Amino acid sequence: MIQAENTENHGCKDARMKKPNVGLFVTCLVDLYRPNIGFAAIKLLEQAGCTVEVPKGQTCCGQPALNSGDYANSRDIAKQVIETFANFDYVVGPSGSCIGSIKTHYTELFENDPEWLGKARDLAKRSHELLSFLTDIMNFDAVQSTFAAIATYHDSCSGLRELGVKKQPRQLLGKVNGLTLKEMHNAEVCCGFGGTFCVKYPEISTRMASDKVENITESGAEVLLGGDMGCLLNISGRLKRLDSSVKVYHTAEVLADMTDIPAIGDGEND
Amino acid sequence: MQPSSHNFKQNAKVALADKDLQIALAQVQEGFINKRARVVDKLAEFEQLREQGKQIRNHTLEHLDYYLERYEQAVTKLGGHVHWARDSEEACKIILDICQQAEAKSVIKGKSMVSEEIGLNDVLEQSGMDVIESDLGEYILQLAEEPPSHIIAPAIHKTKDQISDLFVKHHAQYGYSERQTTVPDLVNEARAVLRQRFLEADVGITGGNFLIAETGSNIIVTNEGNGDLSCTLPKVHIVTSGIEKVIPTLDDATAMLRLLGRSATGQEITSYTTFSSGPKRPGDLDGPEQYHVVLVDNVRSKMLADEFREMLRCIRCGACMNHCPVYGSVGGHVYGWVYPGPMGVVLSSMNLGLEETKDLANACTLNGRCAQVCPVKIPLPDLLRNLRRQQKRNLTAWQFVTG
């Protein structure tokens, strides 16, 4: 697992050490559709003993351009991200796919540029997906949350396969009062979002999302949790269109006890 | 075959609405995904084995010229002949010549994706030969006049009912008029019809799962035994293979075979693992009088020198397509050429060009499940992303030209 390479431990219980300074990488979808996840991330990081800043200059990580094969624009965006987050001990984001891009793909963009390759590697070392950062780097387990529900967990592809995020969210969710986790069949299979994929091939995407909804329904869960807003938006949209009553939340919202707003995809009046 | 990859979007819509296809595709979960998972769970060193497989294939590709020449020498020493084909046309011509010199009227085939790639059947049939596919899946498709939709389970898109219908229609001429509805009965009927065709065949053509440079042997793995009969009964045996299929030694072959069965069909070992090493020797009870190997390049030597080299590690197990949720939704025909699924996206793009195949690399969520199960660790999502990059470059160049 990639996180295991980082043996530094700023554990919150060790008061002698300076609090790690975390730059929160908010991500586009959280900024635009679900700021609550960003605030939940700040709350959790602070509970874990970090100081958190949200640098203003931040933008998209460039993943849509990168995955569309537009390396020139991806490179420009990456440089901007690298500079914005240059002075933090850690860069943490509530998304396996955005952090996956920063951590595993930025270096590919600068293969022929030693100066920026060095900077990209440095950023990659300091970057972490939120839930795995809390467990693997901060040894955080003091979850203070109550959420009475039967939930199932969707493993988002990039977090799972690029970053090894699998047991960390389950470990943390196990500490939530009243929450029961029930695994669904094919939790690790893509939900059909795939960034631009769902726009270019809507019929195939819809079919994959319907398969996901079928597995969620069969699990008997009332709530779907995950760690990536792209997948959660996609799945919640499909759940709605198939008249499901299953509610969707980001794991950070549940862990931070910030679920007193309408679920993802539910309007204020639902 | 005439590619239809440019129609991917439209064909995908049709496939999603095809009820029979969707019933057939639902078999992939238990038949391939679950079976593989169970057998991999039982082998503690499977991950190390994947790394070993990757290293064996990388080493071979690094020294491909050397191992191919070693292989040719070994085959020649056994009394066989190695033929080199730059492209499909040359390969078909070589095989046609061998068949015509043997005055072949009837050719029996074991399963060979390379023969699909080069379009062999049409060429032989146009020259008046009777060509019979002996792999059950390929045989079904020959009756249905359809191309394969999967590299190891070519008729995966057919339901049992559809196969029953095909047999009723085509087997009545051999006296089988009763409609069979169970798998064992269907298999037995096909076996009985095919047995006579094996005995009549003048030439047997098979593929090659691995070519061993050390011994000059060709290995094929099957579960039906049709490959053995295709190798041993006719007086001429022709092996068709891509140039990348060579591996150095028998030891390497054992490692690769441990990976292949598990990754492909979830079997520790396939029912038959057949080694063909040259023609029948004096004193041998059976075997062909002539043994030919036709090694096909097509775009392989070009790939060896470019960014898609890692694709040449492929051992054609089909695990990437079995685990691809896009393949699982639309099936293999939608990809529009010989090789479907993630590996097929790369090979089709290399063979047909980026214009014909531009949808293929994009019709992927980059979820990474294919790379996770690939027995030789081909980074398929990275290769697909790179294809998108090439498309983008071409587009940019075009925009520059057109101002």
XYZ file of C-alpha atoms in Angstrom:
673
model
C 0.000 0.000 0.000
C 1.268 3.407 -0.957
C 0.540 4.991 2.408
C 2.736 2.483 4.174
C 5.800 4.109 2.588
C 5.238 7.141 4.762
C 6.416 6.192 8.204
C 6.057 9.664 9.651
C 3.464 9.794 12.363
C 2.127 13.025 13.720
C -0.271 11.123 16.019
C -2.636 13.488 17.756
C -1.875 11.957 21.149
C 1.733 13.096 21.019
C 1.479 16.679 22.316
C 5.223 17.301 22.067
C 5.047 17.321 18.311
C 3.937 20.277 16.284
C 0.487 19.840 14.809
C 0.774 18.885 11.144
C -0.300 21.619 8.810
C -2.759 20.194 6.273
C -3.789 21.884 3.045
C -7.308 20.742 2.192
C -7.771 19.909 -1.470
C -11.498 20.534 -1.638
C -12.178 19.057 -5.127
C -14.514 20.578 -7.728
C -17.556 18.459 -7.024
C -17.445 19.089 -3.276
C -16.986 22.823 -3.870
C -19.861 23.034 -6.358
C -22.368 20.436 -5.170
C -21.637 19.459 -1.594
C -19.562 21.927 0.479
C -20.737 20.030 3.564
C -18.158 17.338 2.767
C -15.404 19.954 2.811
C -16.500 21.246 6.209
C -16.794 17.661 7.464
C -13.228 17.001 6.284
C -11.967 20.051 8.205
C -13.766 18.911 11.342
C -12.305 15.396 11.104
C -8.777 16.629 10.384
C -8.953 18.962 13.373
C -10.310 16.166 15.577
C -7.315 14.136 14.444
C -4.951 16.877 15.603
C -4.159 18.773 12.420
C -4.307 22.442 11.641
C -6.168 22.882 8.373
C -5.941 25.539 5.716
C -7.955 25.813 2.536
C -5.685 27.682 0.137
C -7.704 30.022 -2.004
C -5.809 29.601 -5.258
C -6.786 25.977 -5.671
C -8.542 24.674 -8.772
C -9.372 21.355 -10.374
C -6.608 18.709 -10.205
C -6.764 18.361 -13.993
C -8.072 14.798 -14.057
C -10.727 15.342 -16.774
C -8.077 16.794 -19.103
C -5.562 14.089 -18.208
C -8.006 11.257 -18.790
C -9.025 12.829 -22.086
C -5.415 12.651 -23.221
C -4.842 16.411 -23.039
C -1.433 16.303 -21.385
C -0.495 19.905 -22.256
C -3.389 21.448 -20.337
C -3.071 18.844 -17.569
C 0.531 19.924 -17.107
C -0.450 23.594 -16.696
C -3.114 22.701 -14.147
C -0.746 20.364 -12.290
C 1.883 23.108 -11.985
C -0.709 25.391 -10.457
C -1.747 22.708 -7.924
C 1.879 21.911 -7.092
C 2.618 25.578 -6.362
C -0.555 26.204 -4.365
C 0.169 23.273 -2.069
C 3.952 23.648 -1.868
C 4.167 24.637 1.787
C 1.956 22.128 3.581
C 3.075 19.095 5.567
C 0.232 17.188 3.932
C -2.304 17.689 1.183
C -5.551 15.891 1.923
C -8.697 15.570 -0.190
C -12.056 13.829 0.274
C -11.711 11.977 -3.042
C -9.690 8.974 -4.144
C -9.849 9.964 -7.780
C -8.558 13.558 -7.452
C -5.851 12.524 -4.994
C -5.130 9.498 -7.223
C -4.396 11.880 -10.078
C -2.097 14.008 -7.940
C -0.374 11.053 -6.321
C 0.003 8.630 -9.206
C -0.320 10.570 -12.462
C 1.315 13.982 -12.004
C 4.761 12.438 -12.198
C 3.872 10.941 -15.620
C 3.217 14.462 -16.887
C 6.730 15.645 -16.105
C 8.780 12.663 -17.262
C 10.950 14.963 -19.372
C 11.111 17.910 -17.000
C 13.432 17.146 -14.037
C 12.625 20.328 -12.138
C 8.867 19.809 -12.135
C 9.220 16.049 -11.798
C 10.967 16.620 -8.486
C 8.192 18.945 -7.340
C 5.502 16.488 -8.502
C 7.170 13.653 -6.595
C 7.367 15.807 -3.490
C 3.670 16.640 -3.728
C 2.802 12.975 -4.366
C 4.578 11.968 -1.154
C 2.630 14.515 0.878
C -0.806 13.869 -0.690
C -3.416 11.608 0.862
C -7.021 10.646 0.439
C -8.914 11.835 3.539
C -10.116 8.561 5.093
C -6.829 6.693 4.661
C -4.935 9.766 5.941
C -6.986 9.751 9.141
C -6.265 6.079 9.855
C -2.854 5.403 8.295
C -1.031 8.663 9.027
C -2.902 10.170 11.996
C -3.891 6.901 13.706
C -7.238 8.535 14.288
C -9.975 6.424 15.821
C -11.800 8.810 18.172
C -14.883 9.068 15.984
C -17.595 11.150 17.664
C -20.712 10.458 15.671
C -24.111 8.861 15.827
C -25.857 7.687 12.698
C -28.582 5.101 13.226
C -28.867 3.276 9.915
C -28.019 0.163 7.944
C -25.478 1.286 5.356
C -23.517 -0.290 2.537
C -20.195 0.957 1.145
C -19.268 1.492 -2.507
C -15.525 1.219 -3.145
C -14.681 3.921 -5.651
C -12.253 2.616 -8.266
C -9.424 5.143 -8.069
C -9.296 5.160 -4.280
C -9.399 1.373 -4.191
C -6.989 0.506 -6.981
C -4.666 3.501 -7.160
C -4.445 4.248 -3.443
C -5.406 1.033 -1.643
C -8.396 2.532 0.174
C -10.523 -0.412 1.327
C -10.391 -1.186 5.019
C -9.803 2.389 6.284
C -13.360 3.755 5.797
C -14.842 0.533 7.182
C -12.570 0.736 10.209
C -13.717 4.311 10.940
C -17.392 3.645 10.207
C -17.215 0.767 12.696
C -16.819 3.424 15.421
C -20.035 5.291 14.554
C -22.818 4.814 17.093
C -25.888 3.084 15.700
C -24.401 2.323 12.276
C -24.511 -1.186 10.831
C -22.451 -1.885 7.695
C -23.745 -4.533 5.303
C -21.511 -5.383 2.343
C -23.181 -5.460 -1.047
C -22.315 -7.814 -3.898
C -19.714 -6.358 -6.300
C -18.908 -3.386 -4.034
C -15.648 -3.020 -5.975
C -17.232 -2.802 -9.430
C -17.342 0.594 -11.150
C -20.661 2.487 -10.854
C -20.462 3.739 -14.444
C -19.472 7.324 -13.702
C -15.942 7.382 -15.122
C -15.784 11.170 -15.496
C -16.304 12.026 -19.162
C -17.345 8.402 -19.806
C -20.871 9.008 -18.483
C -21.268 11.940 -20.865
C -19.845 10.186 -23.915
C -21.558 6.807 -23.396
C -24.681 7.569 -21.329
C -26.463 4.312 -22.184
C -23.612 2.082 -21.002
C -23.077 4.282 -17.959
C -26.773 4.063 -17.050
C -26.674 0.292 -17.347
C -23.664 0.088 -15.008
C -25.323 2.442 -12.516
C -28.486 0.320 -12.633
C -26.417 -2.771 -11.809
C -24.960 -0.876 -8.854
C -28.442 0.132 -7.664
C -29.581 -3.482 -7.909
C -26.715 -4.587 -5.659
C -27.385 -1.763 -3.182
C -31.068 -2.715 -3.032
C -30.292 -6.417 -2.573
C -27.999 -5.624 0.362
C -30.982 -4.325 2.312
C -29.152 -1.092 3.180
C -31.030 2.172 3.791
C -27.957 4.286 3.149
C -25.180 4.212 0.580
C -21.789 5.528 1.661
C -18.650 6.166 -0.335
C -15.575 8.330 -0.491
C -15.873 10.024 -3.850
C -18.427 12.647 -4.837
C -18.401 11.715 -8.554
C -19.558 8.165 -7.898
C -21.986 9.284 -5.181
C -23.668 11.839 -7.455
C -23.917 9.272 -10.236
C -25.371 6.566 -7.998
C -27.765 8.917 -6.181
C -29.121 10.104 -9.529
C -29.778 6.537 -10.619
C -31.325 5.616 -7.247
C -33.748 8.539 -7.607
C -34.732 7.639 -11.159
C -35.399 4.072 -10.074
C -37.574 5.350 -7.184
C -35.312 4.025 -4.463
C -35.552 5.424 -0.944
C -31.862 4.736 -0.240
C -30.081 7.878 1.005
C -26.558 8.766 -0.096
C -23.875 10.416 2.053
C -20.128 10.867 1.826
C -18.356 8.896 4.550
C -16.760 12.087 5.906
C -20.212 13.557 6.599
C -21.183 10.507 8.658
C -17.875 10.379 10.555
C -18.080 14.108 11.353
C -21.684 13.801 12.543
C -22.805 16.244 9.860
C -25.739 14.405 8.309
C -28.448 16.826 9.392
C -28.862 18.178 5.858
C -30.683 16.529 2.922
C -28.797 13.530 1.514
C -26.752 13.822 -1.695
C -29.153 14.232 -4.612
C -32.072 15.161 -2.337
C -33.345 18.700 -2.748
C -34.241 20.936 0.186
C -37.918 20.136 -0.363
C -37.656 16.358 -0.804
C -12.996 -9.411 -41.131
C -14.492 -6.047 -42.018
C -14.144 -3.894 -38.904
C -17.182 -2.145 -37.452
C -15.439 -0.429 -34.535
C -16.463 2.982 -35.889
C -20.078 2.013 -35.149
C -19.343 1.315 -31.473
C -21.873 3.801 -30.087
C -24.752 2.610 -32.216
C -23.880 -1.078 -31.775
C -23.644 -0.626 -28.000
C -27.215 0.697 -27.887
C -28.433 -2.335 -29.834
C -26.479 -4.701 -27.549
C -27.918 -3.156 -24.388
C -31.439 -3.775 -25.718
C -30.706 -7.372 -26.853
C -32.392 -9.569 -24.225
C -30.744 -12.829 -25.333
C -27.308 -11.216 -25.275
C -27.909 -9.865 -21.786
C -28.985 -13.309 -20.534
C -25.861 -14.837 -22.066
C -23.527 -12.172 -20.641
C -24.867 -12.763 -17.141
C -22.939 -16.087 -17.195
C -19.634 -14.231 -16.995
C -20.041 -13.513 -13.273
C -20.189 -17.127 -12.095
C -18.452 -18.793 -15.031
C -15.380 -16.590 -15.033
C -15.189 -13.977 -12.266
C -16.214 -16.123 -9.300
C -14.318 -19.184 -10.527
C -11.134 -17.189 -10.965
C -11.491 -15.563 -7.546
C -11.890 -18.935 -5.824
C -8.874 -20.550 -7.484
C -6.665 -17.476 -6.985
C -7.614 -17.362 -3.283
C -6.305 -20.900 -2.924
C -2.833 -20.040 -4.249
C -0.899 -17.968 -1.727
C 1.870 -17.088 -4.178
C -0.415 -15.920 -6.985
C 0.774 -12.294 -6.740
C 4.440 -13.368 -6.906
C 3.526 -15.577 -9.836
C 2.062 -12.567 -11.653
C 5.320 -10.703 -11.118
C 7.264 -13.719 -12.380
C 5.010 -13.926 -15.437
C 5.597 -10.250 -16.153
C 9.372 -10.711 -15.854
C 9.414 -13.787 -18.122
C 7.442 -11.959 -20.781
C 9.501 -8.767 -20.451
C 12.756 -10.697 -20.716
C 11.535 -12.522 -23.807
C 10.407 -9.304 -25.489
C 13.725 -7.669 -24.650
C 15.479 -10.477 -26.568
C 12.704 -11.416 -28.968
C 14.983 -11.725 -32.016
C 17.266 -14.132 -30.165
C 14.503 -16.366 -28.827
C 12.672 -16.482 -32.152
C 15.825 -17.657 -33.907
C 16.475 -20.220 -31.159
C 12.900 -21.412 -31.592
C 13.255 -21.669 -35.368
C 16.473 -23.687 -35.008
C 14.827 -26.051 -32.522
C 11.767 -26.597 -34.731
C 13.979 -27.207 -37.772
C 16.043 -29.735 -35.812
C 12.834 -31.618 -35.017
C 12.056 -31.779 -38.733
C 9.483 -28.982 -38.770
C 9.362 -25.773 -40.802
C 9.040 -22.209 -39.543
C 7.515 -19.623 -41.890
C 7.659 -15.868 -41.305
C 4.711 -13.688 -42.309
C 4.902 -9.891 -42.270
C 1.134 -9.464 -42.407
C -2.192 -11.258 -42.706
C -1.993 -11.564 -46.470
C 1.411 -13.231 -46.371
C 0.319 -15.539 -43.565
C -2.781 -16.688 -45.457
C -0.760 -17.221 -48.635
C 1.792 -19.389 -46.805
C -0.931 -21.501 -45.201
C -2.891 -21.801 -48.451
C 0.270 -22.987 -50.238
C 0.937 -25.649 -47.612
C -2.683 -26.852 -47.831
C -2.620 -26.919 -51.632
C 0.668 -28.830 -51.718
C -0.916 -31.374 -49.384
C -3.850 -31.510 -51.838
C -6.134 -30.754 -48.933
C -9.861 -30.998 -49.431
C -10.737 -30.753 -45.779
C -9.088 -28.675 -43.059
C -9.875 -29.088 -39.371
C -9.115 -26.236 -37.002
C -8.372 -26.041 -33.302
C -9.082 -22.672 -31.766
C -6.811 -19.903 -33.025
C -7.385 -16.177 -32.573
C -4.487 -15.460 -34.930
C -6.374 -17.318 -37.676
C -9.299 -14.962 -36.970
C -6.924 -11.996 -37.047
C -5.541 -12.944 -40.463
C -8.951 -13.956 -41.880
C -7.777 -17.458 -42.757
C -11.063 -19.333 -43.130
C -12.328 -17.136 -45.972
C -9.093 -17.580 -47.917
C -9.134 -21.379 -47.610
C -12.839 -21.623 -48.393
C -12.491 -19.416 -51.475
C -9.920 -21.927 -52.723
C -12.510 -24.673 -52.452
C -11.464 -26.255 -49.174
C -13.865 -27.434 -46.548
C -12.866 -25.716 -43.272
C -14.284 -27.004 -39.985
C -13.860 -25.359 -36.606
C -13.530 -28.050 -33.932
C -13.577 -25.917 -30.777
C -17.206 -26.128 -29.665
C -17.622 -22.363 -29.355
C -15.988 -21.708 -32.710
C -18.043 -24.504 -34.268
C -21.272 -22.928 -33.002
C -20.221 -19.595 -34.494
C -19.285 -21.211 -37.777
C -22.848 -22.552 -37.977
C -24.211 -19.133 -36.980
C -21.847 -17.347 -39.406
C -20.701 -14.980 -36.692
C -17.277 -13.894 -35.417
C -16.163 -14.711 -31.856
C -17.190 -12.279 -29.130
C -14.614 -13.422 -26.573
C -11.057 -14.691 -27.019
C -11.436 -17.888 -24.992
C -15.215 -18.328 -24.918
C -16.031 -17.280 -28.479
C -19.762 -18.090 -28.251
C -20.319 -16.592 -24.789
C -22.943 -14.303 -26.341
C -25.169 -17.238 -27.315
C -27.854 -18.670 -25.057
C -28.386 -22.418 -24.801
C -31.698 -22.054 -26.637
C -30.022 -20.335 -29.555
C -27.453 -23.139 -29.734
C -30.211 -25.788 -29.675
C -31.866 -24.024 -32.612
C -28.615 -23.926 -34.574
C -27.971 -27.640 -34.059
C -31.489 -28.581 -35.147
C -31.045 -26.546 -38.319
C -27.573 -27.815 -39.222
C -27.408 -31.355 -37.849
C -30.570 -32.738 -39.429
C -28.459 -33.614 -42.499
C -26.439 -36.029 -40.303
C -29.576 -37.696 -38.944
C -29.928 -35.693 -35.721
C -33.461 -34.369 -35.856
C -34.303 -34.323 -32.151
C -33.844 -30.937 -30.425
C -31.326 -31.286 -27.594
C -31.827 -28.969 -24.634
C -29.200 -29.913 -22.050
C -25.527 -28.981 -22.219
C -24.238 -32.599 -22.086
C -26.631 -33.640 -24.881
C -25.627 -30.677 -27.047
C -21.922 -31.394 -26.471
C -22.376 -35.092 -27.306
C -24.199 -34.294 -30.514
C -21.481 -31.856 -31.615
C -18.811 -34.379 -30.676
C -20.434 -37.098 -32.778
C -20.775 -34.821 -35.809
C -17.220 -33.502 -35.455
C -15.608 -36.934 -34.971
C -16.169 -37.848 -38.605
C -14.759 -34.504 -39.716
C -11.548 -35.106 -37.750
C -11.082 -38.431 -39.533
C -11.635 -36.867 -42.964
C -9.301 -33.897 -42.461
C -6.111 -33.605 -44.534
C -4.681 -30.646 -42.593
C -5.046 -29.607 -38.954
C -4.532 -25.984 -37.969
C -4.117 -24.905 -34.355
C -3.021 -21.804 -32.510
C -0.144 -21.630 -30.076
C -0.465 -20.583 -26.438
C 3.299 -20.689 -25.925
C 6.209 -21.451 -28.239
C 9.197 -22.791 -26.334
C 12.538 -21.620 -27.727
C 14.522 -24.263 -25.836
C 12.693 -27.279 -27.252
C 10.855 -26.016 -30.342
C 7.579 -27.173 -28.792
C 4.218 -25.505 -29.217
C 1.840 -25.642 -26.273
C -1.915 -25.406 -26.571
C -4.333 -25.579 -23.678
C -7.890 -26.795 -24.222
C -10.754 -28.341 -22.314
C -12.281 -30.339 -25.131
C -9.408 -32.368 -26.551
C -10.219 -31.024 -29.996
C -6.777 -29.460 -30.149
C -5.081 -32.845 -29.688
C -7.085 -34.414 -32.474
C -6.393 -31.455 -34.771
C -2.649 -31.895 -34.121
C -2.368 -35.633 -34.379
C -4.910 -37.039 -36.841
C -4.315 -35.101 -40.099
C -1.137 -35.720 -42.056
C -0.171 -32.027 -41.893
C -0.199 -29.859 -38.758
C 0.069 -26.082 -39.100
C 0.528 -23.855 -36.045
C -0.443 -20.198 -36.414
C 0.943 -17.811 -33.857
C 1.984 -14.223 -33.298
C 5.731 -13.664 -33.040
C 5.370 -12.527 -29.424
C 4.193 -15.902 -28.119
C 7.676 -17.370 -27.693
C 9.094 -18.007 -24.191
C 12.618 -19.203 -23.379
C 12.343 -22.551 -21.565
C 10.101 -25.353 -20.335
C 10.536 -24.009 -16.807
C 9.136 -20.672 -17.963
C 6.245 -22.531 -19.568
C 5.262 -24.141 -16.268
C 5.102 -20.736 -14.580
C 3.045 -19.293 -17.432
C 0.668 -22.280 -17.442
C -0.003 -21.831 -13.714
C -1.059 -18.258 -14.485
C -3.010 -18.954 -17.650
C -5.525 -21.561 -16.454
C -6.324 -19.693 -13.271
C -6.704 -16.335 -14.994
C -8.672 -17.631 -17.965
C -11.190 -20.173 -16.724
C -10.484 -20.342 -13.003
C -8.874 -23.759 -13.445
C -5.648 -24.816 -11.755
C -4.867 -26.547 -15.010
C -6.913 -27.029 -18.153
C -8.152 -30.510 -19.088
C -5.572 -30.811 -21.855
C -2.122 -29.270 -22.084
C -0.747 -30.396 -25.423
C 2.885 -30.165 -26.497
C 3.554 -30.463 -30.241
C 7.209 -30.948 -31.077
C 7.731 -31.463 -34.785
C 6.348 -34.165 -37.080
C 5.919 -37.851 -36.329
C 9.260 -39.564 -35.688
C 10.145 -43.100 -36.820
C 8.461 -45.420 -34.370
C 5.839 -42.874 -33.220
C 2.343 -44.353 -33.260
C 0.697 -41.141 -34.336
C 1.362 -37.550 -35.318
C 1.498 -35.536 -38.532
C 3.902 -36.219 -41.383
C 4.528 -32.493 -41.799
C 4.792 -29.847 -39.084
C 4.667 -26.144 -39.963
C 4.680 -23.039 -37.802
C 3.525 -19.757 -39.336
C 4.717 -16.795 -37.266
C 2.737 -13.633 -37.906
C 3.998 -10.117 -37.291
C 1.205 -7.758 -38.355
C 1.843 -4.765 -36.084
C 3.750 -6.656 -33.395
C 7.288 -5.606 -34.322
C 6.100 -1.999 -34.534
C 4.549 -2.280 -31.075
C 7.800 -3.729 -29.784
C 9.454 -0.414 -30.567
C 6.760 1.951 -29.280
C 4.872 2.972 -26.147
C 2.484 0.024 -26.420
C 5.144 -2.650 -26.025
C 3.736 -3.828 -22.691
C 0.668 -5.083 -24.556
C 2.872 -7.757 -26.152
C 3.155 -9.481 -22.765
C -0.476 -10.579 -23.237
C -1.075 -14.336 -22.945
C -4.687 -14.162 -24.199
C -6.429 -15.333 -21.021
C -9.454 -13.047 -21.347
C -9.439 -11.993 -17.666
C -9.452 -8.295 -18.622
C -12.684 -8.607 -20.614
C -14.287 -10.882 -18.016
C -13.749 -8.205 -15.378
C -14.546 -5.196 -17.567
C -17.947 -3.705 -16.673
C -18.253 -2.207 -20.159
C -17.632 -5.572 -21.839
C -20.066 -7.092 -19.328
C -22.735 -4.602 -20.431
C -22.395 -4.754 -24.212
C -20.467 -7.960 -25.035
C -17.626 -8.444 -27.485
C -19.158 -7.880 -30.934
C -19.669 -4.185 -30.251
C -15.883 -3.665 -30.278
C -16.116 -4.425 -33.978
C -13.042 -6.543 -34.662
C -11.315 -9.770 -33.627
C -10.170 -8.866 -30.116
C -12.715 -7.321 -27.702
C -12.514 -5.871 -24.201
C -9.583 -3.907 -22.775
C -6.826 -5.896 -24.521
C -8.849 -5.701 -27.715
C -9.088 -1.925 -27.478
C -5.297 -1.692 -27.627
C -4.823 -4.380 -30.297
C -7.665 -3.047 -32.471
C -6.265 0.475 -32.236
C -2.813 -0.779 -33.246
C -4.123 -2.893 -36.123
C -6.939 -0.742 -37.494
C -5.693 2.756 -36.678
C -7.035 5.423 -34.342
C -9.670 6.772 -36.716
C -11.605 3.487 -37.027
C -11.269 2.762 -33.306
C -11.603 6.208 -31.740
C -14.581 5.255 -29.571
C -12.897 2.169 -28.150
C -10.276 3.862 -25.969
C -12.874 6.328 -24.711
C -15.492 3.708 -23.864
C -13.738 2.876 -20.620
C -14.159 4.299 -17.122
C -10.465 3.709 -16.270
C -11.674 1.775 -13.233
C -8.557 -0.401 -13.306
C -10.146 -3.787 -12.655
C -8.585 -5.213 -15.842
C -5.067 -4.324 -14.716
C -5.781 -5.749 -11.271
C -6.496 -9.215 -12.712
C -4.058 -9.260 -15.654
C -1.723 -12.239 -15.107
C 1.236 -10.374 -16.620
C 0.415 -6.974 -15.111
C -0.261 -5.048 -18.321
C -1.206 -1.493 -17.261
C -4.264 -1.458 -19.517
C -5.831 1.784 -18.187
C -2.528 3.596 -18.780
C -2.361 2.218 -22.330
C -5.940 3.338 -22.976
C -5.205 6.781 -21.579
C -2.185 6.903 -23.870
C -4.406 6.036 -26.850
C -6.598 9.013 -25.948
C -3.444 11.101 -25.854
C -2.508 9.939 -29.364
C -6.026 10.777 -30.565
C -5.730 14.224 -29.023
C -2.352 14.750 -30.743
C -3.818 13.758 -34.107
C -6.747 16.085 -33.554
C -4.444 18.966 -32.625
C -2.330 18.350 -35.729
C -5.482 18.306 -37.863
C -6.726 21.573 -36.342
C -3.346 23.105 -37.097
C -3.519 21.961 -40.718
C -7.058 23.237 -41.210
C -6.296 26.501 -39.426
